[in-house]
XYZ file of C-alpha atoms in Angstrom:
691
model
C 111.586 46.393 109.242
C 113.257 44.217 111.628
C 116.868 43.936 112.992
C 117.609 40.866 110.437
C 116.318 43.071 107.191
C 119.165 43.064 104.504
C 119.078 46.028 102.355
C 121.002 46.290 99.156
C 122.206 49.419 97.539
C 122.694 50.051 93.650
C 124.154 53.015 91.951
C 120.884 54.990 91.238
C 120.765 58.323 90.059
C 122.160 61.895 91.151
C 119.536 63.705 89.352
C 116.939 64.414 91.557
C 118.022 65.497 95.164
C 116.366 63.921 98.382
C 114.854 60.633 98.807
C 112.289 59.865 96.103
C 110.199 56.715 95.923
C 109.449 55.392 92.362
C 107.065 52.581 93.334
C 109.641 50.016 93.508
C 112.220 51.331 95.968
C 113.816 54.724 97.059
C 116.493 56.834 95.222
C 118.786 58.877 97.698
C 120.796 62.014 96.565
C 122.583 64.441 98.608
C 124.976 67.310 97.186
C 128.487 67.619 98.859
C 131.545 68.813 96.850
C 133.998 68.222 99.791
C 132.700 65.111 101.438
C 135.127 61.937 101.302
C 132.488 59.314 101.688
C 128.541 59.456 102.654
C 126.682 56.767 104.410
C 122.556 56.493 104.618
C 121.247 55.459 108.009
C 117.986 53.557 108.245
C 116.231 53.403 111.373
C 113.395 51.245 112.634
C 109.880 52.830 113.240
C 110.782 54.072 116.538
C 113.490 56.277 115.046
C 115.416 55.120 118.082
C 117.391 51.984 116.562
C 119.707 52.159 113.243
C 119.120 48.848 111.363
C 121.138 49.730 108.412
C 124.174 51.663 107.483
C 124.628 51.837 103.626
C 127.339 53.607 101.965
C 126.272 55.659 98.834
C 127.972 53.793 95.946
C 128.172 56.755 93.439
C 129.363 60.403 93.061
C 128.376 62.107 90.042
C 128.441 66.194 89.565
C 129.197 66.497 93.293
C 126.224 64.681 94.118
C 126.486 61.225 96.098
C 123.488 58.686 95.457
C 122.389 55.136 95.505
C 119.204 53.359 95.145
C 117.469 50.922 97.905
C 115.159 48.431 96.192
C 112.151 47.180 98.148
C 112.218 50.495 100.486
C 108.831 52.314 101.029
C 107.408 55.335 102.179
C 107.449 55.884 105.843
C 111.098 54.512 106.143
C 113.015 56.649 108.540
C 116.587 57.824 107.492
C 119.706 60.408 108.144
C 123.159 60.670 106.674
C 126.582 60.711 108.137
C 129.319 62.503 106.128
C 132.706 61.865 106.221
C 135.454 64.497 104.993
C 138.127 67.026 106.710
C 137.405 68.501 109.841
C 139.219 71.958 109.366
C 137.315 74.897 110.491
C 140.246 77.232 109.733
C 139.480 76.052 105.953
C 135.581 76.043 106.502
C 135.367 72.386 106.790
C 133.443 70.657 109.690
C 132.790 67.036 108.622
C 132.120 64.764 111.231
C 130.592 61.488 110.578
C 129.490 61.054 114.462
C 126.976 63.630 113.782
C 123.553 62.226 112.280
C 122.267 64.763 109.715
C 119.240 65.895 108.260
C 118.661 65.494 104.563
C 118.295 69.022 103.149
C 115.607 67.800 100.864
C 113.861 65.912 103.717
C 109.923 66.214 103.119
C 108.863 65.024 106.631
C 110.742 64.942 109.689
C 109.976 62.555 112.616
C 110.587 63.232 116.429
C 112.194 66.658 117.777
C 115.950 67.669 118.534
C 116.682 66.598 121.894
C 119.337 68.833 122.924
C 122.671 67.279 124.065
C 126.234 68.215 123.868
C 126.516 65.484 121.121
C 125.020 67.715 118.912
C 128.263 69.706 118.956
C 130.966 68.479 116.534
C 133.382 70.036 119.023
C 134.395 69.460 122.583
C 131.986 72.321 124.310
C 133.964 72.349 127.586
C 137.594 72.555 125.698
C 139.320 76.124 125.659
C 140.208 75.674 122.021
C 136.202 75.123 121.432
C 135.481 74.436 117.477
C 138.936 73.499 116.710
C 138.546 70.080 118.737
C 136.608 67.276 117.607
C 133.690 65.393 119.265
C 133.013 61.684 118.982
C 129.997 61.307 120.630
C 126.901 59.883 118.424
C 124.243 62.675 117.955
C 121.478 59.855 116.388
C 119.754 59.355 119.611
C 118.903 63.101 120.150
C 117.899 63.579 116.408
C 114.953 63.728 114.427
C 114.773 61.362 111.471
C 113.924 62.073 107.875
C 111.126 60.356 106.466
C 110.316 59.040 103.045
C 107.084 60.051 101.656
C 104.848 59.238 98.720
C 104.315 62.853 97.312
C 101.327 61.189 94.979
C 99.437 59.767 97.523
C 97.067 62.873 98.259
C 94.264 63.569 96.048
C 94.099 67.398 95.794
C 90.799 67.438 94.186
C 92.008 71.384 93.925
C 91.135 72.454 90.537
C 90.030 75.945 91.828
C 93.173 77.370 92.817
C 92.552 81.035 93.344
C 94.364 83.566 91.123
C 93.763 86.905 93.091
C 95.091 89.996 90.892
C 97.687 91.836 92.899
C 95.631 95.070 92.926
C 92.784 93.223 94.768
C 94.891 91.612 97.253
C 94.463 92.130 100.912
C 96.821 90.098 103.120
C 96.069 88.764 106.839
C 99.329 87.817 108.466
C 98.593 84.961 111.098
C 100.137 82.090 112.902
C 98.816 78.445 112.910
C 98.845 77.793 116.289
C 98.592 81.538 117.739
C 95.062 81.961 115.642
C 93.463 78.643 116.668
C 94.744 77.953 119.816
C 92.017 79.594 121.977
C 89.205 79.556 119.382
C 86.456 77.807 121.117
C 84.402 77.406 117.737
C 86.982 74.852 116.893
C 86.905 71.058 117.934
C 89.366 70.782 120.754
C 91.664 68.309 118.952
C 92.267 70.730 116.191
C 93.046 73.831 118.124
C 96.677 74.832 117.192
C 97.041 72.656 114.197
C 96.898 73.145 110.315
C 93.555 71.442 110.293
C 92.339 74.005 112.925
C 93.826 76.846 110.655
C 91.741 74.880 107.575
C 88.389 74.034 109.631
C 85.183 75.888 108.219
C 85.034 78.089 111.432
C 88.230 79.594 110.627
C 88.073 79.982 106.707
C 84.623 81.258 106.855
C 85.663 83.974 109.546
C 88.734 85.204 107.563
C 86.366 85.055 104.455
C 83.872 87.368 106.284
C 86.579 90.121 106.695
C 86.962 90.443 102.903
C 90.706 88.920 103.258
C 92.109 87.599 99.851
C 95.183 86.019 100.852
C 96.362 84.432 104.213
C 100.168 84.868 105.365
C 101.384 82.077 107.764
C 104.437 82.650 109.615
C 107.025 79.885 109.302
C 105.584 76.535 108.892
C 109.173 75.027 107.653
C 110.585 72.445 110.494
C 112.288 74.481 113.112
C 113.866 73.685 116.460
C 113.271 75.216 120.007
C 116.309 76.846 120.848
C 117.965 75.494 123.925
C 118.521 78.842 125.573
C 114.615 79.425 125.414
C 113.953 75.861 126.502
C 116.177 76.564 129.613
C 114.018 79.599 130.614
C 110.606 77.545 129.792
C 110.025 79.220 126.389
C 109.857 78.175 123.050
C 110.578 79.550 119.464
C 106.923 80.574 118.787
C 107.370 82.694 115.518
C 109.546 79.993 114.065
C 112.429 81.911 112.136
C 115.022 79.378 112.706
C 114.436 76.685 109.890
C 116.465 73.558 109.596
C 114.210 71.517 107.082
C 113.064 73.812 104.125
C 110.960 71.049 102.519
C 109.182 69.926 105.823
C 106.067 71.344 107.397
C 106.455 71.528 111.151
C 104.916 68.635 113.004
C 104.223 70.828 116.084
C 101.354 71.940 114.268
C 99.988 68.341 112.969
C 96.668 67.314 114.040
C 94.922 64.118 113.473
C 95.795 63.677 109.637
C 99.548 64.526 110.184
C 101.193 65.838 107.250
C 97.877 65.398 105.273
C 96.509 68.315 107.538
C 98.516 70.939 106.020
C 97.121 70.076 102.467
C 93.545 69.874 103.598
C 94.175 73.427 105.369
C 95.561 74.709 101.757
C 92.645 73.038 99.978
C 89.994 74.607 102.528
C 91.436 78.052 101.646
C 91.349 77.542 98.171
C 87.796 76.329 98.050
C 86.929 79.623 99.764
C 88.750 81.543 97.121
C 91.660 82.539 99.647
C 95.275 82.115 98.591
C 97.923 80.848 101.066
C 101.283 82.815 101.307
C 104.086 81.262 103.330
C 106.838 83.206 105.292
C 110.141 81.545 104.405
C 113.408 81.974 105.935
C 115.920 80.842 103.569
C 118.574 83.467 104.712
C 119.549 81.486 107.676
C 119.549 78.329 109.347
C 119.159 76.884 113.035
C 122.986 75.968 113.000
C 124.235 78.969 114.324
C 127.829 80.440 114.216
C 130.922 78.252 114.228
C 130.141 77.385 118.037
C 126.473 76.097 116.986
C 125.283 72.511 116.648
C 126.004 70.316 113.553
C 122.432 69.238 112.548
C 122.416 69.325 108.606
C 124.413 71.652 106.118
C 127.107 72.233 108.571
C 128.209 68.661 108.619
C 127.388 67.993 104.996
C 129.405 70.783 103.167
C 129.710 73.815 105.315
C 132.135 75.580 102.856
C 129.373 75.617 100.434
C 126.110 76.081 102.228
C 127.319 79.134 104.017
C 129.084 82.262 103.276
C 132.463 82.599 105.544
C 134.698 85.569 106.012
C 136.878 85.611 102.908
C 140.258 85.289 104.851
C 138.715 83.489 107.939
C 136.924 80.681 106.788
C 136.536 79.227 110.374
C 134.070 81.964 110.975
C 130.607 83.274 108.986
C 129.490 86.341 107.530
C 126.615 87.253 109.826
C 124.498 89.700 107.670
C 121.285 88.114 109.452
C 122.209 88.707 112.987
C 121.542 85.089 113.696
C 125.091 83.625 113.374
C 125.421 82.389 109.834
C 124.325 83.548 106.225
C 123.081 80.798 103.658
C 125.220 81.302 100.512
C 122.842 81.567 97.647
C 125.968 82.220 95.157
C 126.725 78.808 95.242
C 124.627 76.955 92.345
C 123.682 73.945 94.400
C 122.687 76.043 97.320
C 120.642 78.277 94.895
C 119.115 74.885 93.809
C 118.088 73.742 97.047
C 116.091 77.069 97.520
C 114.438 76.837 94.185
C 113.718 73.127 94.678
C 112.210 73.871 97.637
C 109.861 76.693 96.474
C 108.738 74.802 93.518
C 108.037 71.908 96.021
C 105.698 74.114 97.961
C 104.351 75.617 95.005
C 103.628 72.423 93.093
C 103.180 69.614 95.549
C 101.770 71.635 98.534
C 99.657 74.385 96.251
C 101.159 77.291 98.002
C 100.190 80.627 96.099
C 103.281 82.760 97.172
C 106.200 83.443 99.640
C 107.118 86.376 102.013
C 110.928 86.083 102.135
C 112.398 86.996 105.726
C 115.554 89.362 105.404
C 115.091 89.069 101.405
C 117.978 91.491 101.130
C 120.347 88.213 101.924
C 118.837 86.475 99.019
C 120.249 89.241 96.645
C 123.596 89.284 98.116
C 126.608 88.368 96.055
C 130.282 88.406 97.238
C 130.517 92.228 96.375
C 127.216 93.047 98.197
C 123.231 93.284 97.175
C 122.677 93.195 93.435
C 119.104 93.480 91.856
C 120.483 91.166 89.157
C 122.043 88.476 91.687
C 121.994 84.944 91.093
C 118.630 84.359 93.385
C 116.533 87.135 91.758
C 117.418 86.125 88.044
C 116.655 82.471 89.057
C 113.062 83.547 90.420
C 112.314 85.721 87.366
C 112.960 83.277 84.829
C 111.413 80.403 86.485
C 108.171 79.388 84.792
C 106.257 78.247 88.011
C 107.804 80.652 90.698
C 107.532 83.877 88.675
C 103.875 83.636 88.359
C 103.430 83.356 92.245
C 103.186 86.322 94.800
C 106.705 87.258 95.912
C 107.071 89.401 98.774
C 110.728 90.443 100.115
C 111.341 91.727 103.436
C 113.578 94.322 102.040
C 116.401 94.673 104.803
C 119.023 92.948 106.671
C 121.811 93.772 108.863
C 124.739 93.666 106.411
C 126.464 96.505 104.750
C 123.933 98.347 102.460
C 121.233 96.122 103.784
C 118.454 98.619 103.767
C 116.857 98.041 100.150
C 113.245 99.493 100.161
C 112.378 100.144 96.799
C 115.566 98.290 95.644
C 114.102 95.323 94.833
C 113.715 94.067 91.000
C 110.512 94.302 89.000
C 107.993 91.445 89.677
C 108.388 91.657 93.357
C 106.345 93.362 96.127
C 108.241 94.550 99.239
C 107.141 95.320 102.788
C 107.042 98.960 103.258
C 108.206 100.076 106.789
C 108.688 103.472 105.509
C 104.607 103.282 105.371
C 104.442 101.849 109.015
C 106.621 104.630 110.509
C 105.242 107.531 108.622
C 101.694 106.600 109.045
C 102.274 105.900 113.012
C 103.977 109.384 113.185
C 101.204 111.241 111.399
C 98.515 110.001 113.606
C 100.680 110.586 116.750
C 100.602 114.382 115.557
C 104.332 114.503 114.260
C 104.296 116.844 111.350
C 105.050 114.535 108.618
C 102.325 115.469 106.268
C 104.626 115.156 102.891
C 105.802 111.917 103.706
C 102.263 110.608 104.676
C 101.058 111.878 101.482
C 103.356 110.042 99.319
C 102.524 106.901 101.502
C 98.776 107.290 101.100
C 99.271 107.668 97.292
C 101.344 104.361 97.071
C 104.947 105.360 97.715
C 105.625 106.512 93.950
C 108.792 107.963 95.249
C 109.764 104.346 96.048
C 107.950 102.104 93.432
C 107.146 104.078 90.145
C 110.319 102.916 88.344
C 111.079 100.146 85.912
C 107.391 99.501 85.174
C 106.659 98.512 88.984
C 103.207 99.154 90.089
C 101.559 100.560 93.147
C 100.905 97.116 94.458
C 104.667 96.698 94.936
C 104.458 98.383 98.261
C 102.890 96.220 100.980
C 101.640 98.672 103.435
C 101.142 97.693 107.078
C 100.905 99.493 110.069
C 101.397 96.261 112.516
C 102.869 92.966 112.030
C 104.024 89.998 113.630
C 107.144 91.892 114.895
C 106.076 94.718 117.338
C 102.963 95.957 119.004
C 99.491 95.108 118.094
C 97.283 97.830 116.757
C 95.500 97.787 120.284
C 98.903 98.243 122.128
C 100.100 100.755 119.568
C 97.453 103.134 121.034
C 97.701 101.856 124.549
C 101.357 101.793 125.537
C 104.135 104.249 125.457
C 106.639 101.745 126.244
C 107.228 98.008 125.392
C 106.674 95.428 128.323
C 108.562 92.312 127.404
C 109.306 91.245 130.986
C 108.053 87.783 130.262
C 110.668 86.867 127.505
C 113.246 86.661 130.277
C 115.712 89.468 129.098
C 115.132 92.264 131.563
C 113.057 93.982 129.041
C 116.142 94.739 126.872
C 114.920 92.865 123.901
C 112.127 94.040 121.035
C 112.140 97.685 119.493
C 112.429 100.836 121.507
C 111.562 102.742 118.750
C 107.448 102.282 118.526
C 106.035 105.513 117.489
C 103.326 104.515 119.766
C 101.080 106.824 122.349
C 98.972 105.502 125.356
C 96.795 109.025 125.534
C 96.923 109.279 128.979
C 97.302 105.748 130.723
C 99.725 103.050 130.353
C 97.810 99.937 129.207
C 94.115 98.996 129.823
C 92.127 101.834 131.733
C 88.767 102.491 133.053
C 88.733 106.086 131.546
C 86.141 106.237 128.925
C 87.662 109.345 127.381
C 91.026 107.702 126.945
C 89.060 104.349 125.651
C 87.154 106.494 122.920
C 90.335 108.451 121.606
C 92.200 104.823 121.421
C 89.156 103.394 119.409
C 88.926 106.121 117.146
C 92.780 105.943 116.541
C 92.437 102.508 115.678
C 89.569 103.113 113.100
C 92.094 106.035 111.828
C 94.973 103.534 111.404
C 92.457 100.875 109.566
C 90.814 103.537 107.306
C 94.414 104.898 106.138
C 95.619 101.503 105.566
C 92.702 100.574 103.428
C 92.369 103.831 101.548
C 95.886 103.709 100.694
C 97.273 102.761 97.105
C 99.394 99.784 97.547
C 98.779 96.479 98.929
C 97.390 96.270 102.433
C 98.370 93.626 105.010
C 96.388 93.322 108.312
C 97.540 91.776 111.421
C 95.438 88.829 112.704
C 93.337 90.235 115.576
C 93.790 93.915 114.771
C 90.680 93.990 113.453
C 88.948 93.686 116.992
C 91.382 94.870 118.989
C 93.684 91.980 120.168
C 96.302 92.839 122.733
C 99.981 91.179 123.915
C 99.628 93.175 126.992
C 102.351 95.821 125.515
C 105.064 92.661 124.534
C 106.215 93.790 121.251
C 108.280 90.893 120.695
C 106.619 87.689 121.075
C 108.990 85.428 119.329
C 109.412 83.225 122.372
C 105.795 83.381 123.625
C 103.878 80.519 122.699
C 101.410 81.212 125.024
C 98.335 83.644 125.916
C 100.607 86.388 125.328
C 100.954 85.404 121.797
C 97.629 83.493 121.387
C 94.517 85.124 119.713
C 91.822 85.512 122.638
C 88.318 85.083 120.904
C 85.854 85.065 123.758
C 84.652 87.313 126.279
C 85.405 90.466 123.945
C 84.070 94.011 124.891
C 81.349 95.638 122.860
C 84.084 97.943 121.442
C 85.692 94.673 119.474
C 82.755 93.923 117.463
C 81.972 97.540 116.659
C 85.880 97.833 115.272
C 85.507 94.248 113.351
C 82.492 95.830 111.330
C 84.526 98.968 110.626
C 87.020 96.939 109.436
C 84.980 94.824 107.334
C 83.548 97.890 106.066
C 86.472 99.872 104.935
C 87.576 96.471 103.224
C 84.408 96.374 101.209
C 84.792 99.931 100.163
C 88.383 99.148 98.961
C 87.123 96.214 97.099
C 84.168 97.834 95.548
C 85.914 100.975 94.431
C 88.848 101.138 91.853
C 90.205 104.671 93.294
C 90.860 103.196 96.416
C 93.210 100.378 95.029
C 95.363 102.141 92.397
C 96.565 99.692 89.685
C 98.725 101.606 87.659
C 100.554 104.933 87.818
C 99.753 105.720 84.185
C 95.907 105.602 84.824
C 95.238 109.237 84.244
C 94.348 109.866 87.791
C 93.980 113.270 88.862
C 95.362 113.977 92.553
C 94.865 117.525 94.331
C 95.702 118.486 97.751
C 93.644 121.168 99.625
C 94.294 122.841 102.731
C 91.540 123.628 105.312
C 90.696 126.836 103.957
C 89.474 124.984 100.751
C 92.256 126.256 98.502
C 95.190 124.374 97.058
C 97.666 123.167 99.751
C 100.745 125.600 99.405
C 104.326 124.875 99.896
C 104.478 126.499 103.610
C 101.603 124.604 104.525
C 103.156 121.345 103.690
C 106.141 122.649 105.823
C 104.040 123.639 108.840
C 102.234 120.335 108.919
C 98.519 120.571 108.833
C 95.077 118.786 108.397
C 94.940 117.438 104.833
C 92.406 117.413 101.900
C 92.911 115.281 98.834
C 90.807 114.770 95.898
C 91.514 111.610 93.622
C 89.448 111.354 90.327
C 89.483 109.437 87.289
C 87.245 110.773 84.512
C 87.270 107.593 82.649
C 85.372 105.905 85.520
C 82.301 108.187 84.824
C 80.417 105.971 82.798
C 80.524 103.007 85.275
C 77.327 102.429 87.278
C 78.058 102.157 91.057
C 81.767 103.203 90.540
C 82.800 106.414 92.258
C 84.865 108.691 89.651
C 86.227 111.060 92.445
C 86.510 111.030 96.166
C 87.511 113.772 98.422
C 89.121 112.516 101.703
C 89.613 114.949 104.603
C 92.226 114.126 107.251
C 93.071 115.694 110.856
C 95.662 114.274 113.073
C 95.127 116.853 115.685
C 93.366 116.848 118.823
C 90.978 119.566 118.205
C 88.248 119.999 115.757
C 89.079 121.972 112.478
C 86.548 123.976 110.165
C 87.560 122.531 106.595
C 85.941 124.392 103.591
C 84.630 121.731 101.400
C 85.783 122.662 97.815
C 82.841 122.852 95.130
C 83.677 121.774 91.754
C 82.120 119.110 89.228
C 78.454 118.192 89.871
C 76.161 117.361 92.683
C 78.347 118.375 95.692
C 79.618 115.811 98.065
C 78.017 113.086 100.340
C 79.873 112.086 103.349
C 80.192 108.293 103.047
C 82.471 107.363 106.146
C 83.714 109.032 108.980
C 85.990 107.711 111.803
C 84.928 110.391 114.142
C 82.535 109.534 117.194
C 79.698 111.625 116.109
C 78.011 109.523 112.713
C 76.986 112.112 110.210
C 76.912 109.280 107.479
C 74.874 110.365 104.381
C 75.465 114.248 105.057
C 75.244 116.410 101.707
C 77.026 119.290 101.013
C 76.303 121.112 97.819
C 77.417 124.513 98.404
C 81.052 125.732 99.665
C 80.848 125.689 103.367
C 82.825 124.474 106.514
C 82.640 121.089 107.609
C 83.522 120.733 111.372
C 86.326 118.191 110.921
C 86.535 116.423 114.420
C 90.136 115.971 115.973
C 91.793 112.776 115.079
C 89.399 111.645 112.237
C 89.281 111.155 108.586
C 86.106 111.823 106.616
C 85.466 110.478 103.048
C 83.238 111.705 100.822
C 81.804 110.800 97.491
C 79.625 112.253 94.690
C 75.724 111.970 95.281
């Protein structure tokens, strides 16, 4: 496109939002209820020179639209939106600010932070009540028109993993691939590196069914981080809900994302995206104007009912997306369907998911978002995982999401950590081990609704959970004040790495205990990438800003213990996959559960209260006829330091065979046919099956 190019614009259609190419030209449509005029700005290939400014000629049902004949995929654009600048009534229009199309499916360039990004005079004492006339276009990324049909998926084998068989692996595109020497250098840190055969084969070899990626929706690096030489690594700061983050592009650009998805699908592995629809990167009333704030602030964000200048901040990030507005809800739904249909994504984990269920009166299981999801013929069939909390009133909703949803269960994380630390939480531990029926056995929800995890991106890794008493976040530049203080961690005698063999032995055993607990618990297990071989973040429990070796997974020069732990992880995942008793599907399956004390008798109320070693029998008579399938198991659990003689109860036929133990002395295959004491080592689990 040259400077002399003349562009015509006709009325076009307001039906489909975004920039849509039809083979002859591009239709542009953007929602704004309160705008007075909208201009489409076209840019040259560099994105630096505006080559045309076209007023959208039509306004239908609060959608501004126009059609530009002859325009092709690859064209760069942005919007300028005119309307009242009246912050006290919730309006922040400023046509001097170039705006990102909420429906842009690709963005070119980055935000180059500048005072021009702010709709007001940053230095004026009246702050956002003032008006800034500087043009932000030179410092903004540009939206790119794409042809959604140019990729030949050849993807007829999309996996469809049943929820009870699901094993989730939480990871990060760059963090997982940046240091992997098995990958060609050009692909490290990219979607293509994530989809490379070496990556996919490794994840497959663990027994993982579903990879969950930290946010890949387009997000900027916050100015305050850049000032400290840091970056937004995790990506929980979206501004483009349809555009993959180009920071992870490899040689094939946006196609590399699709290649990655297809590579996982070819291996029978699902791809789940962690998505952030609860807030945007525009912050509070003093934040920049990048997109929604300048398009229709009053519609897109929740403002205080009596002070529309200020935002409701249930997210802790300055603003809250207003999913009560039908067009905002539509944007979220359209975005999810785009990723599901055009990018072949298999499910979503919703960051601060409680926000999405908020209506003006508070959290509502029957809120518009949940209703829209559950009746949607595409989305309702995908894996939907809520992070069931936010910081607003009534924000903690574990167990409170509607049927059809799974939830991150932080009660599981906290209880299991406490139990293995030696705290007296045996009744809670029992509930968590068996699927958290106290939370999920209602309204026909299934055990899989509980997404069980010991560790996640936010917090200590498994290795650090057993190596540090305190967090060590000094590198984050906040004097170690950021991140959680309540980690329920323990270092077993030395803070951080140690040469002490005794301490290291206990740590390795505890890692095995945590992994065995996770994969033998009913519910859906989620493993944090690298935990299977003891990855460390050097005690940093808040790596959100560490795009560095702190957060990247290290693959080379690992100790011998790393490979042993990896093999153990493969083993427990395989047992879970093979044995239905370990991955309960249904609360109504006739399962028999009996709890025993160390004397071999049934666990009594006072013993629960004292906190003790636990024995649990799990049986399903209906499985008896199935070859190779266990119809009952006995699990013994000792969270304390000392060995406990545990009387093995004898009933049924054939006695018991020791299938697995996390202790250091391997007695695998031991057969016990009469009532006798089994020396249950300190801090260990023993799993028995029938001979």
